[in-house]
mmCIF file of C-alpha atoms in Angstrom:
data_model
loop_
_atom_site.group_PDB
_atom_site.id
_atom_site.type_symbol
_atom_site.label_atom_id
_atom_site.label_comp_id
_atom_site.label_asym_id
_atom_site.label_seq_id
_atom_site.Cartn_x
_atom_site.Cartn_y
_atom_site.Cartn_z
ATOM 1 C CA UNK A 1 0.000 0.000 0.000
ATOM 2 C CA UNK A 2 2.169 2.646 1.042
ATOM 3 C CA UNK A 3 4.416 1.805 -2.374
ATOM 4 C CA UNK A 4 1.214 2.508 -4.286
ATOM 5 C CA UNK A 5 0.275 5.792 -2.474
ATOM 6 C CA UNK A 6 3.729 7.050 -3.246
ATOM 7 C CA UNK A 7 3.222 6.530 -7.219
ATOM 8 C CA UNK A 8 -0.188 7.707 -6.397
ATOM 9 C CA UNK A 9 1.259 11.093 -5.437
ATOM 10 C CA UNK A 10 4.379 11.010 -8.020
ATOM 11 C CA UNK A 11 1.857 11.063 -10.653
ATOM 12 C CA UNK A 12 -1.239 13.139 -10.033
ATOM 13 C CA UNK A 13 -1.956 14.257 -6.482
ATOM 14 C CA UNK A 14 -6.116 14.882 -7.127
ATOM 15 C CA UNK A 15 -5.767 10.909 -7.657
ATOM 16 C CA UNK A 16 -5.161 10.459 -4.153
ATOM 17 C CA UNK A 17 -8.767 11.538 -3.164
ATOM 18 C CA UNK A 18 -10.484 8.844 -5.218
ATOM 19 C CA UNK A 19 -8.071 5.895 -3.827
ATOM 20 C CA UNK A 20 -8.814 7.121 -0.535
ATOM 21 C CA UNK A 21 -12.403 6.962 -0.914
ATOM 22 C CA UNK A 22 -12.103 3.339 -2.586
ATOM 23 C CA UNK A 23 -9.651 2.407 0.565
ATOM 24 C CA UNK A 24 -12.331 3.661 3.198
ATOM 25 C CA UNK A 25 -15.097 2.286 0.952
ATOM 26 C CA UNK A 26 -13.647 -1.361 1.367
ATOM 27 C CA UNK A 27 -12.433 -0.863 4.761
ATOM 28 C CA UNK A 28 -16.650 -0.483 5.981
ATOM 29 C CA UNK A 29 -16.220 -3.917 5.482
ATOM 30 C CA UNK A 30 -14.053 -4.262 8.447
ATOM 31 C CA UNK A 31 -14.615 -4.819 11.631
ATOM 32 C CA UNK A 32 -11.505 -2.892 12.408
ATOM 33 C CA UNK A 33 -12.440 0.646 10.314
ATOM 34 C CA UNK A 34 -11.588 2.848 12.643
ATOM 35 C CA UNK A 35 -8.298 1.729 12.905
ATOM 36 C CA UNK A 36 -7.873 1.174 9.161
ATOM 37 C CA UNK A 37 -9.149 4.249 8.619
ATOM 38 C CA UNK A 38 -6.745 5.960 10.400
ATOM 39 C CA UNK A 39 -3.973 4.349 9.357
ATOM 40 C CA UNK A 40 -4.805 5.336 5.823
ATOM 41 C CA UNK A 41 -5.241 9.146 6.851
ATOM 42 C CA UNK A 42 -1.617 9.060 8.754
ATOM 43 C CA UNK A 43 0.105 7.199 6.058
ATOM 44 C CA UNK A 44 -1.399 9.868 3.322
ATOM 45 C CA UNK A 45 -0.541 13.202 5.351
ATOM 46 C CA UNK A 46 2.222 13.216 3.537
ATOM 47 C CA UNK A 47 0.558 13.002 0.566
ATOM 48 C CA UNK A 48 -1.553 15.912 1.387
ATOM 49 C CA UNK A 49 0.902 18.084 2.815
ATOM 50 C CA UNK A 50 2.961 17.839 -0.409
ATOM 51 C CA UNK A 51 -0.350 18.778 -2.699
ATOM 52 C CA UNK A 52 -1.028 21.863 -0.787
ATOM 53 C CA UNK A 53 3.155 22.599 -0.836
ATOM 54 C CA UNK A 54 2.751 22.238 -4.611
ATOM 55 C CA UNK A 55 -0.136 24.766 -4.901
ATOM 56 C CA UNK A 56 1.430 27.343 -2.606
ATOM 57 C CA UNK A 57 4.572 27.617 -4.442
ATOM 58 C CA UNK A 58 2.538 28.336 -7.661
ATOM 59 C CA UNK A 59 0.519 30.694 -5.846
ATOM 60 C CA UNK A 60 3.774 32.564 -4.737
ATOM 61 C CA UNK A 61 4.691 32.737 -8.268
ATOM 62 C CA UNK A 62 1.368 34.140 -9.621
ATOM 63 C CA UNK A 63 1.737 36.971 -6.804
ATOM 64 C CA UNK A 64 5.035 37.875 -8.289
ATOM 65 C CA UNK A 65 3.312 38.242 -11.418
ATOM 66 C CA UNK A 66 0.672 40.599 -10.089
ATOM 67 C CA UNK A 67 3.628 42.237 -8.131
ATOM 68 C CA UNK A 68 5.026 43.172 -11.485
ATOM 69 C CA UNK A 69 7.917 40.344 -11.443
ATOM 70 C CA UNK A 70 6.864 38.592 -14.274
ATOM 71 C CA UNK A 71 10.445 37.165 -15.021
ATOM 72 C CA UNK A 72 10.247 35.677 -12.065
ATOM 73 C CA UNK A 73 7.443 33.842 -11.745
ATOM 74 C CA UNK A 74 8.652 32.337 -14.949
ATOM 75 C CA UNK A 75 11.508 31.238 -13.499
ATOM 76 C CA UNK A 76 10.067 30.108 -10.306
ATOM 77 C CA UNK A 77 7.324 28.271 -12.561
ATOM 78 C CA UNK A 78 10.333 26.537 -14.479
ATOM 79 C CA UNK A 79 11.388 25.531 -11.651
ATOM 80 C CA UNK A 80 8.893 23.812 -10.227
ATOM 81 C CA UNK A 81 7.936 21.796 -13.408
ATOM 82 C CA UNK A 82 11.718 21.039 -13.276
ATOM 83 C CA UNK A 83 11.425 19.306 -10.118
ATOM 84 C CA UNK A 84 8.008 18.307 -10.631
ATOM 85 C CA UNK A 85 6.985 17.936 -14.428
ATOM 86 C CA UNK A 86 3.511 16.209 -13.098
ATOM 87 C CA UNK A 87 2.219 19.464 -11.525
ATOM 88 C CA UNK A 88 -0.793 20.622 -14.141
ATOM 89 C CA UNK A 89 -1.121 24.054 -11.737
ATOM 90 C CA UNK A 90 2.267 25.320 -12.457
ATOM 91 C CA UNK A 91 1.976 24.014 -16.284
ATOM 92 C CA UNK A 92 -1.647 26.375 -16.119
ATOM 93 C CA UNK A 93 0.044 29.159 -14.173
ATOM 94 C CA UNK A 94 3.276 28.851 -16.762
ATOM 95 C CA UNK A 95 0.811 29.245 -19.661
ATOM 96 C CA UNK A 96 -1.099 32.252 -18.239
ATOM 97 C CA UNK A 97 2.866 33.799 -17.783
ATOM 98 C CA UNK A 98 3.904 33.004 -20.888
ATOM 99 C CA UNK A 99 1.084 34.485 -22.618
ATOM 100 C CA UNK A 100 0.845 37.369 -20.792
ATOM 101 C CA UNK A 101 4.659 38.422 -21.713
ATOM 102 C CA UNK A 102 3.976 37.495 -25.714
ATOM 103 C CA UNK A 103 0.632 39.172 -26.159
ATOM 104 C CA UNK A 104 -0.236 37.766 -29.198
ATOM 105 C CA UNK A 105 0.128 34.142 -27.777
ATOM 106 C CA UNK A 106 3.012 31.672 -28.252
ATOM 107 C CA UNK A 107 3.231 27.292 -28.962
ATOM 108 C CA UNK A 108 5.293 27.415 -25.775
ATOM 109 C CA UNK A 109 2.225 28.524 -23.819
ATOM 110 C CA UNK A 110 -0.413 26.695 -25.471
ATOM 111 C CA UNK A 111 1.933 23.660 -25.128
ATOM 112 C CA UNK A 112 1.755 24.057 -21.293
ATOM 113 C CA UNK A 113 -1.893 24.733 -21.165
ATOM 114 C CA UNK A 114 -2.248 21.416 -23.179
ATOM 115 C CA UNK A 115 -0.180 19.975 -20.711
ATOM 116 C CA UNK A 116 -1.763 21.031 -17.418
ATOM 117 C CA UNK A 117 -5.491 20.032 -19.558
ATOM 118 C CA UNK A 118 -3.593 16.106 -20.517
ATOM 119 C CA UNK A 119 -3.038 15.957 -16.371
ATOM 120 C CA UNK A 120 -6.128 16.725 -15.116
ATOM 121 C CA UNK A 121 -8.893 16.157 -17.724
ATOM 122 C CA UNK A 122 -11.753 16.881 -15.776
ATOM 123 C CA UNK A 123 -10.835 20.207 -14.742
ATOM 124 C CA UNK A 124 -13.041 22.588 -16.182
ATOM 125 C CA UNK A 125 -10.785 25.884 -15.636
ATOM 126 C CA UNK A 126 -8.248 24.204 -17.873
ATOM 127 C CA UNK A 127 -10.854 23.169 -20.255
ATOM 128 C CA UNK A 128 -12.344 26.883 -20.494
ATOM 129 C CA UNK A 129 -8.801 28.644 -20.526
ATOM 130 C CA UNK A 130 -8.157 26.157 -23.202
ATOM 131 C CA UNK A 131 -11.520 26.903 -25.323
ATOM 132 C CA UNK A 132 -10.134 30.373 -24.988
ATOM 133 C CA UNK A 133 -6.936 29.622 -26.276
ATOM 134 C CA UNK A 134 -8.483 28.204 -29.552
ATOM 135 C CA UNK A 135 -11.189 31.084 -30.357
ATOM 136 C CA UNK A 136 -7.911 33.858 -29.555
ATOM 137 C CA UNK A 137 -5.686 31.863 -32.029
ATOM 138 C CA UNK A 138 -8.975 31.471 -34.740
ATOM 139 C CA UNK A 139 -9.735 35.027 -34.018
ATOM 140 C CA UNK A 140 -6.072 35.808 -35.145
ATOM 141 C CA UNK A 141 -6.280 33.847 -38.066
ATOM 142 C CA UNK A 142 -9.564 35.541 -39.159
ATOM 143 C CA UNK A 143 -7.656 38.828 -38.857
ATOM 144 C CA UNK A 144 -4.463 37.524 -41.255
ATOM 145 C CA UNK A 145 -6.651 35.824 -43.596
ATOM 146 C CA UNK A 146 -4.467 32.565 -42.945
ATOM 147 C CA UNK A 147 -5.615 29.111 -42.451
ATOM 148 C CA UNK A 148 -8.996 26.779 -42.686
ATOM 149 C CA UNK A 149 -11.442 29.566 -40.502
ATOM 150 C CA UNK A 150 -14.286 27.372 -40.643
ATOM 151 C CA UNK A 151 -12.220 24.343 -39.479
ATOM 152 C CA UNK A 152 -11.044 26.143 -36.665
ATOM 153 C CA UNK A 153 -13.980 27.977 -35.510
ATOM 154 C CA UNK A 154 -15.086 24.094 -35.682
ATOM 155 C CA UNK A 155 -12.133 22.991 -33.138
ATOM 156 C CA UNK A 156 -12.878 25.996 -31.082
ATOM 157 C CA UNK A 157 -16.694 25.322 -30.905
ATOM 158 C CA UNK A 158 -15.998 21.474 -29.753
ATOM 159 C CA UNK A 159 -13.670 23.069 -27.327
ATOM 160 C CA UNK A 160 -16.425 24.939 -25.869
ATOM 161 C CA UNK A 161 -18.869 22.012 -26.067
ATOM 162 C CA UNK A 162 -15.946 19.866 -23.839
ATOM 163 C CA UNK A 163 -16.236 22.450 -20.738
ATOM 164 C CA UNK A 164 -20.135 22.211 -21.100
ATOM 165 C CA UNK A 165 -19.688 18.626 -20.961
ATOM 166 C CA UNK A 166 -18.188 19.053 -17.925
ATOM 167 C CA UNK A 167 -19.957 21.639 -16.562
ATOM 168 C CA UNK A 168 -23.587 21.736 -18.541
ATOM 169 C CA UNK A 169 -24.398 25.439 -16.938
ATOM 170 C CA UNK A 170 -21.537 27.020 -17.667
ATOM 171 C CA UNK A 171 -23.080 30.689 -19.048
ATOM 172 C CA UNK A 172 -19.542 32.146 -20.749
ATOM 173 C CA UNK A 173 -19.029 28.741 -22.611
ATOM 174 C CA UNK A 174 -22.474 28.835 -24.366
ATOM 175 C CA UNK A 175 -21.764 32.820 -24.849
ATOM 176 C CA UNK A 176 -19.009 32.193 -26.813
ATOM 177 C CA UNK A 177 -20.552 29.821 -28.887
ATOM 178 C CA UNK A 178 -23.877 32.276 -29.248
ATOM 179 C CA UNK A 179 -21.633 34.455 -30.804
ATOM 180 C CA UNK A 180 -19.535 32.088 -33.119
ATOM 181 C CA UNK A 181 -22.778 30.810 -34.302
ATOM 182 C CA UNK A 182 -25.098 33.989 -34.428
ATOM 183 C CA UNK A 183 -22.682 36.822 -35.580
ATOM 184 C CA UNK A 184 -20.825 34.691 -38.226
ATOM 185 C CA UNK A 185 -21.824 33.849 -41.849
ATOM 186 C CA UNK A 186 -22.194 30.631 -42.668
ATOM 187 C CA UNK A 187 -19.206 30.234 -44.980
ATOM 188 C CA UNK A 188 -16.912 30.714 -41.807
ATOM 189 C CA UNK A 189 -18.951 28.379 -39.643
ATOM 190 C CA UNK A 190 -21.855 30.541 -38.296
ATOM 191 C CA UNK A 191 -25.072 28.567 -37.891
ATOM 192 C CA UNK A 192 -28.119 30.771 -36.391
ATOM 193 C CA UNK A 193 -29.939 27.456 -35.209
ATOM 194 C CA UNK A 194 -27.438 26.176 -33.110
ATOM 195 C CA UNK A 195 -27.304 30.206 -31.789
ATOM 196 C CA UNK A 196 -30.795 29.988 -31.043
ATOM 197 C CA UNK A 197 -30.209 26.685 -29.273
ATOM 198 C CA UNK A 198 -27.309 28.077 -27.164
ATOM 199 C CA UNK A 199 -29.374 30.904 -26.734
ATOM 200 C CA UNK A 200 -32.637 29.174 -25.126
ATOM 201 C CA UNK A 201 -30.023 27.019 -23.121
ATOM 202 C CA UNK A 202 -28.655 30.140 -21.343
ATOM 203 C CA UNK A 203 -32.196 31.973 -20.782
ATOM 204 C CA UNK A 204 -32.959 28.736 -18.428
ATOM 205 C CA UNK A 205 -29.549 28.667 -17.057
ATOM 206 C CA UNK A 206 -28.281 32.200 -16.310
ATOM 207 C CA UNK A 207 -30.719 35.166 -16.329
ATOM 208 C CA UNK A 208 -28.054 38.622 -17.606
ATOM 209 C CA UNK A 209 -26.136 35.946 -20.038
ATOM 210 C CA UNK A 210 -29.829 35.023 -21.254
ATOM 211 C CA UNK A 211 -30.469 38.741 -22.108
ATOM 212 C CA UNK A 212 -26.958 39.369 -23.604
ATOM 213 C CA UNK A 213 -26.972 35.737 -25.636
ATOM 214 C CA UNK A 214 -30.978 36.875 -26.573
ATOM 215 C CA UNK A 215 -29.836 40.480 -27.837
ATOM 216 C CA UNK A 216 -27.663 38.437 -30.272
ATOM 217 C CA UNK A 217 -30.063 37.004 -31.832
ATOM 218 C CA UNK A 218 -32.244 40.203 -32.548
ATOM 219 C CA UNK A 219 -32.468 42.264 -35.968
ATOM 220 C CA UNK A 220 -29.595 44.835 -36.362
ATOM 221 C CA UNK A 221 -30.632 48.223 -35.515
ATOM 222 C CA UNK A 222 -32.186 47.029 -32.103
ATOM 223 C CA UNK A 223 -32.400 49.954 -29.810
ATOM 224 C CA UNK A 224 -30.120 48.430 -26.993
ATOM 225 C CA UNK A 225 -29.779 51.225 -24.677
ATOM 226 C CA UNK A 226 -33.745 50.361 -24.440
ATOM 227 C CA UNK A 227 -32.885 46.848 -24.647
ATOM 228 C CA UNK A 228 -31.094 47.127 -21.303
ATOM 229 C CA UNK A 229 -33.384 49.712 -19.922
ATOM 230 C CA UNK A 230 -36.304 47.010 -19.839
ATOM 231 C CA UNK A 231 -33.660 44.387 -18.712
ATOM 232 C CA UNK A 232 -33.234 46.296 -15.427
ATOM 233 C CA UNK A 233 -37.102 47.207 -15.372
ATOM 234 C CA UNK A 234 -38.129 43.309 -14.946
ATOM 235 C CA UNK A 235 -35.045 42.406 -13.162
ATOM 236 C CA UNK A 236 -33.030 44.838 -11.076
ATOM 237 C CA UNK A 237 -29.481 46.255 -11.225
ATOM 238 C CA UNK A 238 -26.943 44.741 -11.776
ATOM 239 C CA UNK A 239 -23.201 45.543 -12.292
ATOM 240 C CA UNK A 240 -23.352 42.786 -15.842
ATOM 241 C CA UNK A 241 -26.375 44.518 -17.139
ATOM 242 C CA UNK A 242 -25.252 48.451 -15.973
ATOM 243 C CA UNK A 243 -22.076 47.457 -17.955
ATOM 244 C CA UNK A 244 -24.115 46.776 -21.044
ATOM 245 C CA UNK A 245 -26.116 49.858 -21.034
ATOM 246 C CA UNK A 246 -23.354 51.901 -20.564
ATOM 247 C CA UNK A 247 -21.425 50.583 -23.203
ATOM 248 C CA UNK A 248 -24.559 50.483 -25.505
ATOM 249 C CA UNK A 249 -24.478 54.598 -24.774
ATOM 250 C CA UNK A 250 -20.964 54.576 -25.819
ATOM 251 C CA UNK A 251 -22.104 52.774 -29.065
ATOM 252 C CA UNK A 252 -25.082 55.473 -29.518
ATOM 253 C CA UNK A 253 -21.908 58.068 -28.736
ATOM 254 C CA UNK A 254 -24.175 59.005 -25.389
ATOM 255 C CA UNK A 255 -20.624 59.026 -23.186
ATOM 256 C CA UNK A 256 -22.805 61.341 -20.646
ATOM 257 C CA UNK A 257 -25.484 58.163 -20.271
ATOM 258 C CA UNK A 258 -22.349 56.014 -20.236
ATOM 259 C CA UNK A 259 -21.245 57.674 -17.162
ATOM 260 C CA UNK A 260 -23.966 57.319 -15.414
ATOM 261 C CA UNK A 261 -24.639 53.612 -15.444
ATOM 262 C CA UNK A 262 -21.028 53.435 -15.097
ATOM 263 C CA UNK A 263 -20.689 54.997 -11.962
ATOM 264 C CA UNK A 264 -23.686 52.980 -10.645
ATOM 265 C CA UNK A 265 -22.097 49.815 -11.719
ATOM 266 C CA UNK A 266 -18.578 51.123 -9.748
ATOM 267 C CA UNK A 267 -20.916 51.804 -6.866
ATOM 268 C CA UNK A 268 -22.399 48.453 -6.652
ATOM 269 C CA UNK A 269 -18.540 46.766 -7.157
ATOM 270 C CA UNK A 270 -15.786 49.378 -6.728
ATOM 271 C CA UNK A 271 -13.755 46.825 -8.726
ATOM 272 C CA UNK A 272 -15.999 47.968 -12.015
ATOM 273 C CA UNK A 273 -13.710 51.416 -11.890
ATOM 274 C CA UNK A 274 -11.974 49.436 -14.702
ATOM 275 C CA UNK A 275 -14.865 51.314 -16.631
ATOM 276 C CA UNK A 276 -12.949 54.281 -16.024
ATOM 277 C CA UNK A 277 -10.432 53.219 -18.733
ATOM 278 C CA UNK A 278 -13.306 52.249 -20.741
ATOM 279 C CA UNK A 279 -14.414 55.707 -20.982
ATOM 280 C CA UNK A 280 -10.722 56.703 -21.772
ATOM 281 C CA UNK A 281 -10.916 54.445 -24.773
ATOM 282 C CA UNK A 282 -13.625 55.811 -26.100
ATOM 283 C CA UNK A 283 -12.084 59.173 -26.380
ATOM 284 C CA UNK A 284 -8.845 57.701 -27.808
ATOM 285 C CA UNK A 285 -11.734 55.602 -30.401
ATOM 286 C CA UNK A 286 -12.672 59.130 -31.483
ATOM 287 C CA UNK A 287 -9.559 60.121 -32.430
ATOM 288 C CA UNK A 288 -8.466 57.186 -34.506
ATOM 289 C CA UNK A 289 -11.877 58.031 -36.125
ATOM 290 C CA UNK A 290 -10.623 61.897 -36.759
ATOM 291 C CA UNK A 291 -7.036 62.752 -36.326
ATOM 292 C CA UNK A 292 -8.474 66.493 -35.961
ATOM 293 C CA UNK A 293 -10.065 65.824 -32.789
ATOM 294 C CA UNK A 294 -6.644 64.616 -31.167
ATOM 295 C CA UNK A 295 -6.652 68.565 -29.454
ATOM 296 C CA UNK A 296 -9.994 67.600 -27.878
ATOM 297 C CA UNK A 297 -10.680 64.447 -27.040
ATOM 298 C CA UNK A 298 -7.202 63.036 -25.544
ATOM 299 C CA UNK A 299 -7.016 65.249 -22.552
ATOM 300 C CA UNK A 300 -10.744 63.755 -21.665
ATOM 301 C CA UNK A 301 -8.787 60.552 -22.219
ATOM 302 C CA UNK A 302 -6.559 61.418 -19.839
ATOM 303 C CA UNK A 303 -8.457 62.568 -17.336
ATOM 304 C CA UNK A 304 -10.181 59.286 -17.385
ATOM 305 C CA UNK A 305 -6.807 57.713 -16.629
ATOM 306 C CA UNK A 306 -6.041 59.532 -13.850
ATOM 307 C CA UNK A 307 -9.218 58.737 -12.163
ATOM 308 C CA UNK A 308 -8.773 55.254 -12.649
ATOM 309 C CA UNK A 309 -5.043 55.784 -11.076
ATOM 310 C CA UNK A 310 -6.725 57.091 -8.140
ATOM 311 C CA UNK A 311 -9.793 55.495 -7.463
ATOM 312 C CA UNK A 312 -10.278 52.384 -4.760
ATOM 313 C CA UNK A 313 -9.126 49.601 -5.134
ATOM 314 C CA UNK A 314 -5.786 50.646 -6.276
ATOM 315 C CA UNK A 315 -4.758 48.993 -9.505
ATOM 316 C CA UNK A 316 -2.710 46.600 -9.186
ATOM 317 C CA UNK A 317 0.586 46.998 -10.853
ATOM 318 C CA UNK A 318 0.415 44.863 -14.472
ATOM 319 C CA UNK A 319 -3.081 47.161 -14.799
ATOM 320 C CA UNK A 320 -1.385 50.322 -13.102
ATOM 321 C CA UNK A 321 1.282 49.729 -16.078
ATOM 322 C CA UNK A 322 -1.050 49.426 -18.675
ATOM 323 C CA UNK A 323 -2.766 52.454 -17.521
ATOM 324 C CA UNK A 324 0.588 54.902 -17.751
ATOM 325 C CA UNK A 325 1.750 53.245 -20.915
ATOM 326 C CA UNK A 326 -2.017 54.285 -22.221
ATOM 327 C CA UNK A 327 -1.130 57.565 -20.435
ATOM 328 C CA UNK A 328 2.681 57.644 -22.510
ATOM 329 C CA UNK A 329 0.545 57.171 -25.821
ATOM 330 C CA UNK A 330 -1.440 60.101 -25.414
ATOM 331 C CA UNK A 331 1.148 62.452 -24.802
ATOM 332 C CA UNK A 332 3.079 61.002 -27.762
ATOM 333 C CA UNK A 333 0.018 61.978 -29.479
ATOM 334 C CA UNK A 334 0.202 65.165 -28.220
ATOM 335 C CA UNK A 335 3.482 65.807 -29.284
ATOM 336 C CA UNK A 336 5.235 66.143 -25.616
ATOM 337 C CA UNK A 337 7.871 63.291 -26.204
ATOM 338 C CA UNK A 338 9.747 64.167 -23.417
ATOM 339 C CA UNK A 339 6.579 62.955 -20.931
ATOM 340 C CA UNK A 340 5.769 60.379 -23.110
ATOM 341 C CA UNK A 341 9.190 58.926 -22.304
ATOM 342 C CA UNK A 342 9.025 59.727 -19.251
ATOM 343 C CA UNK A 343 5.803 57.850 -18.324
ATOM 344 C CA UNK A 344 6.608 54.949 -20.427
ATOM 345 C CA UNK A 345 9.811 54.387 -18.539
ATOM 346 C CA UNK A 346 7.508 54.710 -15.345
ATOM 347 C CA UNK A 347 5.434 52.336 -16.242
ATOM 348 C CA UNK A 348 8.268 49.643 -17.461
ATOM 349 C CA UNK A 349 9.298 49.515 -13.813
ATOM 350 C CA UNK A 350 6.031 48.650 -12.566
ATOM 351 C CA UNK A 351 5.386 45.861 -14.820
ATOM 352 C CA UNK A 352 8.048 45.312 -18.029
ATOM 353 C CA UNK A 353 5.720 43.075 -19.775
ATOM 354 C CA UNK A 354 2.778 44.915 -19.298
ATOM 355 C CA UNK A 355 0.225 44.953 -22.269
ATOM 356 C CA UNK A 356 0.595 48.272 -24.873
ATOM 357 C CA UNK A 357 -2.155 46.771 -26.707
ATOM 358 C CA UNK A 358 -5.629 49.355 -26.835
ATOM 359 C CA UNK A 359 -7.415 46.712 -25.703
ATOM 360 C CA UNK A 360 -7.858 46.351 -21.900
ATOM 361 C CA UNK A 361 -6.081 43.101 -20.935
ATOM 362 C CA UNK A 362 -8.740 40.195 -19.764
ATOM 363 C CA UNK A 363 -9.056 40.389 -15.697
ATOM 364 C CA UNK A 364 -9.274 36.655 -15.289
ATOM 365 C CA UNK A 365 -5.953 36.478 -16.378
ATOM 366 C CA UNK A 366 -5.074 38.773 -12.641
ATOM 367 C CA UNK A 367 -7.173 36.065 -10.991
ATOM 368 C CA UNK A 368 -5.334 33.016 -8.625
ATOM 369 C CA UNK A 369 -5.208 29.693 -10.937
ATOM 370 C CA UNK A 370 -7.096 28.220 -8.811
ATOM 371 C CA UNK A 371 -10.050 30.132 -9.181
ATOM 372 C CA UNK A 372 -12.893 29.201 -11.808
ATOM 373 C CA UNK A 373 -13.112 31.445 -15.006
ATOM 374 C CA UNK A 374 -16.379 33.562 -15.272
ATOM 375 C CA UNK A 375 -15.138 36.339 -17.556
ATOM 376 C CA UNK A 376 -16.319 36.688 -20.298
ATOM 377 C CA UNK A 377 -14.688 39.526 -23.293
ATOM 378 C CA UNK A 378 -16.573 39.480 -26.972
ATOM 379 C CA UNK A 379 -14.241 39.202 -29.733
ATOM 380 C CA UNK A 380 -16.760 41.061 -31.781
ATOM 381 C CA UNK A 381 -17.358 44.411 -30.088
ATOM 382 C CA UNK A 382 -14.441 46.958 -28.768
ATOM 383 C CA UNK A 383 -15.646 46.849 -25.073
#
């Protein structure tokens, strides 16, 4: 026995909880349980103790990320797959850190997200990180024009379909999918009846994602500041749904309705003053629209910033970064190099692989590894 527990926990340490329960299982049997029982427990502390070891050293590398030290989590993740090449955390954490250094995604992370998915099977974070994976590499194909689009919106939609198998309610999986099937032609693999059947399955299983996956699915031209409007009528606010309509106010160029619903979404979660920088965006969208309104609309951008910079919670410091490098772009803009510099060195020493990309980079990637994925970001709309 205690031969077997050691391969047990050599291999795959989550394997130890179903031998366990066979062990204790058979030893019911016994007139002698109790004792068996505890010998079992006493011989597997070890066992135990050198799972939860395991997970707090990848947890103290993720916090070095979020501290900013993204070189060396990587190292500290390296090392820990060195000694232990069997630990699927660190091969999930590894891939989060690798593609959060190479923005635009690298076979060296998806190889260790494959890796940590191969060890533990059933775990649905892997799964959806992995799904995730597959639609951002699809999406980049779709933007080169390179590669079979339909077969690998197919791939990503099975990907999908694998989390739901594992977990059947799972509201961002069949979102995804409700927009792969409803927004895209047919020729590239959209299919509006298996929308609509994605769609009904999320109205039973997840009210707001209901609503979002239903307003899919209506004509274009919908009024969806309205939309959202009657969403909160029958059902309340909500930080999801105050998102929406503010965002659908930035779409009707409303950015004073924005605000509002903004603010009441920041008031309900003071973690939504990441809508700050959504309302900086917006300004910098207008200019990229009309280079003649850089005059007027980056200082609003910039203010923005700066309220984000000092509002509660602080950011932390890959987000703080990506805030001053958005901050060093619009005084480039504005022709004062010498700050631009200056900001964009500032924000190098918080985080040296933060994101320069416009887009704001996904929060669940600033989430522990252990935690389940609920974010959700459309690859089809700019916020």
């Amino acid at each position: 026995m205690k031969n077997q527990i050691q391969l047990i926990n050599a291999n795959h340490c989550r394997a130890v909880t179903i031998t366990v329960t066979k062990m204790i299982k058979e030893a019911c049997k016994s007139f002698f349980t109790p004792v068996f029982v505890m010998i079992v427990l006493l011989g597997l502390s070890p066992v135990f103790s050198s799972c939860k070891q395991d997970e707090k050293a990848v947890l103290a590398a993720y916090k070095l990320r979020i501290d900013g030290k993204v070189d060396e989590a990587k190292n500290q993740l390296e090392q820990i797959l060195k000694e232990d090449s069997t630990n699927a955390l660190a091969h999930y954490e590894l891939a989060r850190t690798l593609n959060y250094i190479n923005l635009f995604g690298s076979e060296e992370a998806t190889k260790a997200l494959i890796s940590a998915k191969t060890l533990e099977p059933e775990n649905v974070i892997y799964q959806y990180a992995y799904a995730k994976n597959c639609f951002f590499e699809t999406f980049k194909a779709m933007q080169m024009g390179d590669g079979d689009i339909k077969e690998l919106l197919g791939k990503t939609c099975d990907e999908f379909d694998n989390v739901l198998n594992m977990a059947p309610a799972y509201p961002e999986a069949m979102m995804y999918l409700v927009e792969i099937y409803g927004i895209l032609p047919p020729e590239m693999g959209g299919n509006k009846a298996k929308a609509e059947e994605y769609t009904k399955r999320l109205e039973k299983a997840d009210n707001f994602y209901g609503a979002k996956a239903r307003l899919v699915m209506m004509p274009q031209g919908t009024d969806m500041v309205q939309y959202w409007k009657d969403y909160i009528t029958q059902n309340g606010e909500n930080c999801g749904a105050l998102k929406e309509l503010g965002v659908a106010a930035l779409f009707n160029d409303d950015i004073e309705t924005a605000k509002v619903y903004f603010e009441k979404a920041m008031e309900l979660d003071p973690v939504q003053n990441i809508r700050l920088l959504d309302l900086s965006r917006y300004h910098q969208m207008k200019v990229m629209q009309n280079r003649e309104l850089v005059e007027q609309e980056l200082p609003k951008a910039k203010e923005y910033i700066e309220q984000y910079l000092q509002s509660t919670p602080a950011p932390i410091a890959p987000l703080k970064a990506y805030a001053v490098g958005s901050e060093a772009r619009i005084a480039k803009f504005l022709g004062n190099n010498d700050e631009a510099e200056k900001l964009m060195e500032e924000a190098k020493a918080l985080d040296p692989h933060f994101s320069q990309a416009f887009g704001i980079p996904w929060l669940s990637i600033f989430e522990p590894p252990t935690q389940e994925d609920h974010f959700f970001a459309s690859f089809f709309s700019p916020f």
